[in-house]
Short mmCIF file of C-alpha atoms in Angstrom, two decimals:
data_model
loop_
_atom_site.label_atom_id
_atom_site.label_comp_id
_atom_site.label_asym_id
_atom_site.label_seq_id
_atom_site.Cartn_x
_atom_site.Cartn_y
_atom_site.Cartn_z
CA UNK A 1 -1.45 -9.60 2.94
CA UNK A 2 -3.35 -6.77 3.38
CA UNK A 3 -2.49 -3.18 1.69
CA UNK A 4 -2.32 -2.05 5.49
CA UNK A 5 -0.25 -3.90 6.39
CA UNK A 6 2.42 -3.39 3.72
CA UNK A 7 2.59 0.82 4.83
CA UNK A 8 2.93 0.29 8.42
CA UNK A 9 5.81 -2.35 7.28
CA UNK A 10 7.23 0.69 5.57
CA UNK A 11 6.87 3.29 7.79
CA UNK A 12 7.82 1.22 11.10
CA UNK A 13 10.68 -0.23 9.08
CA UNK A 14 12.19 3.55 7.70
CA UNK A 15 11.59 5.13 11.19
CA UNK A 16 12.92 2.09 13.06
CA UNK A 17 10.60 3.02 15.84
CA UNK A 18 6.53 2.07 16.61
CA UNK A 19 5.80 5.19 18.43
CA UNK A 20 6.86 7.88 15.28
CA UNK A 21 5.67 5.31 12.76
CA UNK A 22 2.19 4.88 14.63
CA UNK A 23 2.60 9.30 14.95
CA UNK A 24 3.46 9.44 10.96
CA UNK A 25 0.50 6.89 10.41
CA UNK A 26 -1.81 9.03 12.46
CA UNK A 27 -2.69 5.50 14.31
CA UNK A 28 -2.19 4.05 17.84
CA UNK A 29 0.92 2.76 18.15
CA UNK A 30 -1.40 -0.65 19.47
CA UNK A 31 -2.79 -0.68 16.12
CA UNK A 32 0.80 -0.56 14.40
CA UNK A 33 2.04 -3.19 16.47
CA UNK A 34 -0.80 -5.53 15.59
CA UNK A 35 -0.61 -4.90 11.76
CA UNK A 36 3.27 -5.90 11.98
CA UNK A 37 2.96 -8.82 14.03
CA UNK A 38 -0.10 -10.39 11.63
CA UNK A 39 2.08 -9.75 8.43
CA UNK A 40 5.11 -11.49 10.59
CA UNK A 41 2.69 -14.56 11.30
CA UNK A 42 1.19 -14.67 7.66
CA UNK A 43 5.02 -14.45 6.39
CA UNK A 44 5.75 -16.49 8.98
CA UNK A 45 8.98 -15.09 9.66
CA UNK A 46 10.49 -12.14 12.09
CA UNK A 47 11.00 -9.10 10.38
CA UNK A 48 11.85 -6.77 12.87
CA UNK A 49 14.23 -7.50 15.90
CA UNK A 50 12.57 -5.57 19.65
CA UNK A 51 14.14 -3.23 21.59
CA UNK A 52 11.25 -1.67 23.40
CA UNK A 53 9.45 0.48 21.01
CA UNK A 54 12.82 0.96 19.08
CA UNK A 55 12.90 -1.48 16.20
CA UNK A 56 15.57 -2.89 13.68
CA UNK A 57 15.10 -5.06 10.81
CA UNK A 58 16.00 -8.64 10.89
CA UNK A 59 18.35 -9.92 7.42
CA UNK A 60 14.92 -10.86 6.16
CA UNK A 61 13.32 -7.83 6.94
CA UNK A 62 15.65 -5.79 4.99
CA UNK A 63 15.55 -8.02 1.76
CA UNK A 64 11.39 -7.83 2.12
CA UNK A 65 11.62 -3.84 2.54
CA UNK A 66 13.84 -3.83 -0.77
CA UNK A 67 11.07 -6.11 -2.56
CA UNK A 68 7.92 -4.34 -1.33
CA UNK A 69 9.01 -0.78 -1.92
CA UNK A 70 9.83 -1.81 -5.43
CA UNK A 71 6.68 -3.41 -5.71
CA UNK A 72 4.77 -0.31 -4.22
CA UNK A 73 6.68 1.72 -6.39
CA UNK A 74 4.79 -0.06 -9.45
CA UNK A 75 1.60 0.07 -7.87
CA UNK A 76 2.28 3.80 -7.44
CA UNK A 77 3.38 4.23 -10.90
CA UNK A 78 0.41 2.23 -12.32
CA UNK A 79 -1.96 4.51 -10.14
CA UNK A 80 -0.41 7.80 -11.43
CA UNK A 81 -0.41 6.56 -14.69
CA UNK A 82 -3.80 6.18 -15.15
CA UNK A 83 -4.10 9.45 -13.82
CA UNK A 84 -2.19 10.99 -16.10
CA UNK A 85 -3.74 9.65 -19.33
CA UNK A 86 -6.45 11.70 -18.52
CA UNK A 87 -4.35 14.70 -17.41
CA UNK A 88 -0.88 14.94 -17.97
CA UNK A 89 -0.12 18.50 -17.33
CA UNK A 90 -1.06 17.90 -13.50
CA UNK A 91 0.98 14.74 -12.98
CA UNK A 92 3.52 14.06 -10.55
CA UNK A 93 7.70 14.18 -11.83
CA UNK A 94 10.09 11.95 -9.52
CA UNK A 95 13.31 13.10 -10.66
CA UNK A 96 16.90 12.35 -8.34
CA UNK A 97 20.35 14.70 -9.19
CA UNK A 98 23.54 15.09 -7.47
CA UNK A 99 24.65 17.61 -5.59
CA UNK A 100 26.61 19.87 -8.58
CA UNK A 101 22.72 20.22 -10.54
CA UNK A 102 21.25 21.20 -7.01
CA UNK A 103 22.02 24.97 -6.70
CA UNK A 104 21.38 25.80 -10.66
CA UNK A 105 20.67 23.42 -13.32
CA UNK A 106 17.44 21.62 -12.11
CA UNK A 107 15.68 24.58 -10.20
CA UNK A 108 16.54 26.19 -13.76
CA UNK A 109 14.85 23.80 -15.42
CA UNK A 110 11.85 23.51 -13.06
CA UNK A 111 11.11 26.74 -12.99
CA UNK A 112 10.91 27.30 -16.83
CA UNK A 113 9.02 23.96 -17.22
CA UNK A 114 6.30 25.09 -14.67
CA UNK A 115 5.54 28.48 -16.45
CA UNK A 116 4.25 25.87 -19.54
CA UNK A 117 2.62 23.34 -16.99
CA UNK A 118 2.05 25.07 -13.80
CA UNK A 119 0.34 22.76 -11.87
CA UNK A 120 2.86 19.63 -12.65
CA UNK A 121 4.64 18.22 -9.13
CA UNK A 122 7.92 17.03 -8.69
CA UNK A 123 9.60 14.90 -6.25
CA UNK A 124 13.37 15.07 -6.04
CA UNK A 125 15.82 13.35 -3.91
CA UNK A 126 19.18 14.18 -4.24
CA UNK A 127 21.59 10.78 -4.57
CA UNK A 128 25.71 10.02 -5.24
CA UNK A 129 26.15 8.92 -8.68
CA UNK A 130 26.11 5.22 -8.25
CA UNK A 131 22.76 5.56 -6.11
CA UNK A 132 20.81 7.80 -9.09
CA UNK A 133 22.18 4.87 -10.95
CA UNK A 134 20.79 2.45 -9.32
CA UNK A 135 17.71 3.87 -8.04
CA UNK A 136 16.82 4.63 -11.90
CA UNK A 137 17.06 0.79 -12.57
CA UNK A 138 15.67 -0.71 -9.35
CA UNK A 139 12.52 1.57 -10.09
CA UNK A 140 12.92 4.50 -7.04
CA UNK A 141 12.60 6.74 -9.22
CA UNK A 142 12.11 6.95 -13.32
CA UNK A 143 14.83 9.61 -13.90
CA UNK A 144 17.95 11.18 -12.90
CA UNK A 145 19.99 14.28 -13.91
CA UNK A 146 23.65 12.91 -13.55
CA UNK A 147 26.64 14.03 -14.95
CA UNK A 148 28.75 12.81 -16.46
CA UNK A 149 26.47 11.05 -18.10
CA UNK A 150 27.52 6.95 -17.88
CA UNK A 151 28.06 5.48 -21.45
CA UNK A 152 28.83 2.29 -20.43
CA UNK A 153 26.28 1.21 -17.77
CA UNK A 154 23.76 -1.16 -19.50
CA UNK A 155 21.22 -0.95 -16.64
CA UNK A 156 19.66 2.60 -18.33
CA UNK A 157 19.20 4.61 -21.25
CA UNK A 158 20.92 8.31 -21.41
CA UNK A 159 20.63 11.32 -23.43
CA UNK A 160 23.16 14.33 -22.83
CA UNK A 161 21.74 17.70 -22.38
CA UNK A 162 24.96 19.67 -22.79
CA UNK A 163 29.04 19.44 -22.30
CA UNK A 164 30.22 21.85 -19.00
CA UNK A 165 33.82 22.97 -18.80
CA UNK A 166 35.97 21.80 -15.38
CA UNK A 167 37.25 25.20 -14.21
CA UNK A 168 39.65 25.64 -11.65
CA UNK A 169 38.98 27.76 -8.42
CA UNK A 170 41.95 29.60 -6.97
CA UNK A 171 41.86 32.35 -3.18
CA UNK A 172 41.79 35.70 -4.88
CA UNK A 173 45.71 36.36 -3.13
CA UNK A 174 46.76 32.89 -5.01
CA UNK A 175 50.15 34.38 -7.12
CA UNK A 176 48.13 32.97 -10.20
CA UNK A 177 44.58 34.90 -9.68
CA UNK A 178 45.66 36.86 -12.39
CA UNK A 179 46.09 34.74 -14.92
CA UNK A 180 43.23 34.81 -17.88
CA UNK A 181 43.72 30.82 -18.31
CA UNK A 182 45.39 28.24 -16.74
CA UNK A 183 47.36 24.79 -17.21
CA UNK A 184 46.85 22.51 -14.76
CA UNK A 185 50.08 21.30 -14.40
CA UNK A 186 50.86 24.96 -12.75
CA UNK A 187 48.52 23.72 -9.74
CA UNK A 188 50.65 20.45 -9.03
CA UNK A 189 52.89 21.98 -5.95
CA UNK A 190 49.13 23.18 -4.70
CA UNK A 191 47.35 21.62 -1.89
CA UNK A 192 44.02 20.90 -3.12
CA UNK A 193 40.34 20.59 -1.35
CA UNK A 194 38.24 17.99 -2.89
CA UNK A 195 34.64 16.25 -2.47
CA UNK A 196 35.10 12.85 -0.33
CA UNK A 197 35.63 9.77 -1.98
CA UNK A 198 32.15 8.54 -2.93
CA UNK A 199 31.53 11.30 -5.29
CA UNK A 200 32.67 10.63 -9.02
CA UNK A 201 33.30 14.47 -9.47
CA UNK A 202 36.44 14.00 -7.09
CA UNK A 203 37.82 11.09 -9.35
CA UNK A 204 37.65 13.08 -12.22
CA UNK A 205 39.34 16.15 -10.79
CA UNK A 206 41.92 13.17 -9.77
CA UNK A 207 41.86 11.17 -13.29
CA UNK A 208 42.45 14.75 -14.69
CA UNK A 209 45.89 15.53 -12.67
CA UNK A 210 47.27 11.93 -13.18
CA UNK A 211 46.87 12.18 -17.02
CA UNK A 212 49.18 15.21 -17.04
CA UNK A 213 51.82 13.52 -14.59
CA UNK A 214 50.67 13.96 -11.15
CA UNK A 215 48.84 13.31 -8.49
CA UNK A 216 46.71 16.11 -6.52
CA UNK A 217 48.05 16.74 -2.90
CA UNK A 218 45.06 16.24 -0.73
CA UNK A 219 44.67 19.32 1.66
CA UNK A 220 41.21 18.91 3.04
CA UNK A 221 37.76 17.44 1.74
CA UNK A 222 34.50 19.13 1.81
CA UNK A 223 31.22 17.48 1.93
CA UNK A 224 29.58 19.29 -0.85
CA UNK A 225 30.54 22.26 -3.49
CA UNK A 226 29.41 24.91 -0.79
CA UNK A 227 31.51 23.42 1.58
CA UNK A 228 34.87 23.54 -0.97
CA UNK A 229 34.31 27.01 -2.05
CA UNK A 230 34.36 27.99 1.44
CA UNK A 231 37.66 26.55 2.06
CA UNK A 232 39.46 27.62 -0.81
CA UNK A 233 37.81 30.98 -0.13
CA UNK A 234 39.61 30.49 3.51
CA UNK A 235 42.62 30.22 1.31
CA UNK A 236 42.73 26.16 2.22
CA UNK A 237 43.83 25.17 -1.25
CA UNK A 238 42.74 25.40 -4.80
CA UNK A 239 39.87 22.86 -6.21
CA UNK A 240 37.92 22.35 -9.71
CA UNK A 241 34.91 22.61 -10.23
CA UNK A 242 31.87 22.43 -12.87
CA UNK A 243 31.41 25.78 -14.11
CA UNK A 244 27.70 25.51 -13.63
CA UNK A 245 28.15 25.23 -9.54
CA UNK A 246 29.56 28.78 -9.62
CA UNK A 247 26.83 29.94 -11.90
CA UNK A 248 24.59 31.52 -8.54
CA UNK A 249 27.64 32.49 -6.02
CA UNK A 250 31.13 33.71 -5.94
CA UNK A 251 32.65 34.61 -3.12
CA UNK A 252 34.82 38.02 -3.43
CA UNK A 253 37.93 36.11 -1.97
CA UNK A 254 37.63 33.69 -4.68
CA UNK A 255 38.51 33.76 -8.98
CA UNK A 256 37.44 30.89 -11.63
CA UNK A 257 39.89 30.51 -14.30
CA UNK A 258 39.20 28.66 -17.45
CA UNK A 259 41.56 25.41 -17.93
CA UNK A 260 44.02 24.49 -20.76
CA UNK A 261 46.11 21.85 -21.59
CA UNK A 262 43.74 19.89 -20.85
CA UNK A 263 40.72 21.63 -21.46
CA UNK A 264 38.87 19.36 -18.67
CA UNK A 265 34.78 18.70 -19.23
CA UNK A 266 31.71 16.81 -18.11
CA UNK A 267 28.90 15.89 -19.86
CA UNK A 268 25.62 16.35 -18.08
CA UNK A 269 22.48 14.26 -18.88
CA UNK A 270 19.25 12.36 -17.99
CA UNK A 271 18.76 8.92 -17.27
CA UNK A 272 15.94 6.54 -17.48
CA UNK A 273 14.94 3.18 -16.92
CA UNK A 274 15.52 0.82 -19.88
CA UNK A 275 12.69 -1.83 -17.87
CA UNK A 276 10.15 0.48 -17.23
CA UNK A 277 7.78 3.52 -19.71
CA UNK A 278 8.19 6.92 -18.34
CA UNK A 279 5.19 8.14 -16.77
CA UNK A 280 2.87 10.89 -19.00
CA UNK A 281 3.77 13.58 -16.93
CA UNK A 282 7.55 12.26 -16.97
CA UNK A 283 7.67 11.88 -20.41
CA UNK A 284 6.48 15.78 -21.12
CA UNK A 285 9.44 16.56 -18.69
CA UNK A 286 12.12 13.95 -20.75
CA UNK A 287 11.28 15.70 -23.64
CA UNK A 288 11.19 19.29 -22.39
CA UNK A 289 14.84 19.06 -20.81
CA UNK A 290 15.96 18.16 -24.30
CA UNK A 291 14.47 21.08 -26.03
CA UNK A 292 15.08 23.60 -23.23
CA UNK A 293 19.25 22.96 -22.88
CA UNK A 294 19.22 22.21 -26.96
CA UNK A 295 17.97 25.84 -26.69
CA UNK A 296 20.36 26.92 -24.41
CA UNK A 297 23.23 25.58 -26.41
CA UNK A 298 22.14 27.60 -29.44
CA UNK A 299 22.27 30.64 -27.99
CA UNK A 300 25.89 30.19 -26.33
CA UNK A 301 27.11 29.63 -29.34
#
């Protein structure tokens, strides 16, 4: 099995077609389709199923992708680390996050973490909690921001950066705009907009109304925080959110109010893999996040 072979796998099998993969590859698409059928006949098995140039994986197919990218992903890693021994200020980060760190927290801590190390890279995908969870253990990536943070999963280590408040957003004509604070239970005859199920946020914001005796009316869903404040800015419903999503933008037709009774958090934190060493380069960036938000923290308080 040749090294080859095992990236035109990959790329054929992501793009699900010979023609872009052969395109990607910078190859003829003849010398794609030549690679995958000699790893097929060395495997002896079909891994992809034909529809012209359009491809699919077979059941095997899909189990092999999961095992090779894993195992390219330690090749990778084993590459870089050497790499970075000798240099780990230029190294490359692969960090995932969820949607609520997108828009302030990471690019936050990028940024300051590049004025020390300017030439480190990063590569971020962005992931629902359960995926950064898993991806973390299965070795797709080394770390995750993820909040809350998961106490209980054995599959990872954690650290928490900091504690967030949950605060609620209300339309700026809402008859409680006003108000300096608020308790929840004044939202329960409210419709709400929420994230789609899938994303933990929207079970907490759930969780959070049940404990206090009821259960949120469901007005519309929103398929990420941009997408909610726009509808409770359209004067849709009321939501909660992390008070670090409304750090960057608030719309004018929209007011945060703090929350009491309960006083509703999240913690937010990295995770790594308890199988695996964090990368030189990833390491310097573990241990930065915990200084940088440690400093934050002092100075709120």
């Amino acid at each position: 099995m040749e090294m080859r072979q095992i990236q035109y796998f990959i790329e054929v099998a992501n793009r699900e077609h010979m023609t872009e993969a052969a395109v990607a590859l910078h190859v003829a698409q003849s010398a794609v389709s030549r690679q995958i059928v000699n790893l097929e006949n060395e495997l002896g098995v079909d891994l992809f199923i034909r529809e012209g140039r359009r491809v699919k994986l077979t059941p095997l197919g899909k189990i092999f992708l999961k095992r090779i990218t894993h195992a390219m992903n330690v090749i990778d890693d084993a590459t870089r680390e050497v790499k970075e021994y000798l240099d780990p200020e230029k190294g490359t980060i692969r960090i995932a996050f969820p949607i609520s760190l997108a828009a302030h927290t990471l690019p936050t801590a990028i940024s300051s973490f590049r004025m020390y190390y300017p030439e480190a890279k990063f590569q971020l995908k962005q992931g629902l909690y359960n995926d950064l969870i898993d991806g973390v253990a299965s070795g797709d990536f080394n770390m995750a921001l993820i909040g809350p943070v998961p106490m209980e999963e054995k599959k990872v280590n954690r650290k928490i950066l900091f504690t967030e408040n949950v605060v609620a957003l209300l339309p700026i004509h809402h008859p409680l705009a006003d108000r300096e604070t608020l308790r929840l239970r004044e939202l329960k005859d409210d419709p709400f907009v929420l994230l789609p199920e899938g994303f933990v946020f929207r079970d907490i914001v759930i969780n959070a109304c049940k404990d206090i005796g009821f259960e949120p009316q469901i007005a519309f869903e929103g398929d990420d925080i941009d997408a909610l404040k726009g509808l409770v800015s359209a004067g849709l419903g009321v939501t909660l959110m992390p008070e670090v999503t409304l750090m960057e933008s608030l719309s004018r037709s929209t007011v945060k109010i703090p929350l009491v009774e309960p006083n509703v958090t999240r913690t937010v934190g990295v995770i790594t893999p308890k199988e695996r060493v964090l990368l030189p380069t990833e390491q310097l960036f573990y241990q930065f996040l915990q200084d940088f938000f440690a400093r934050l923290s002092y100075f709120k308080e």
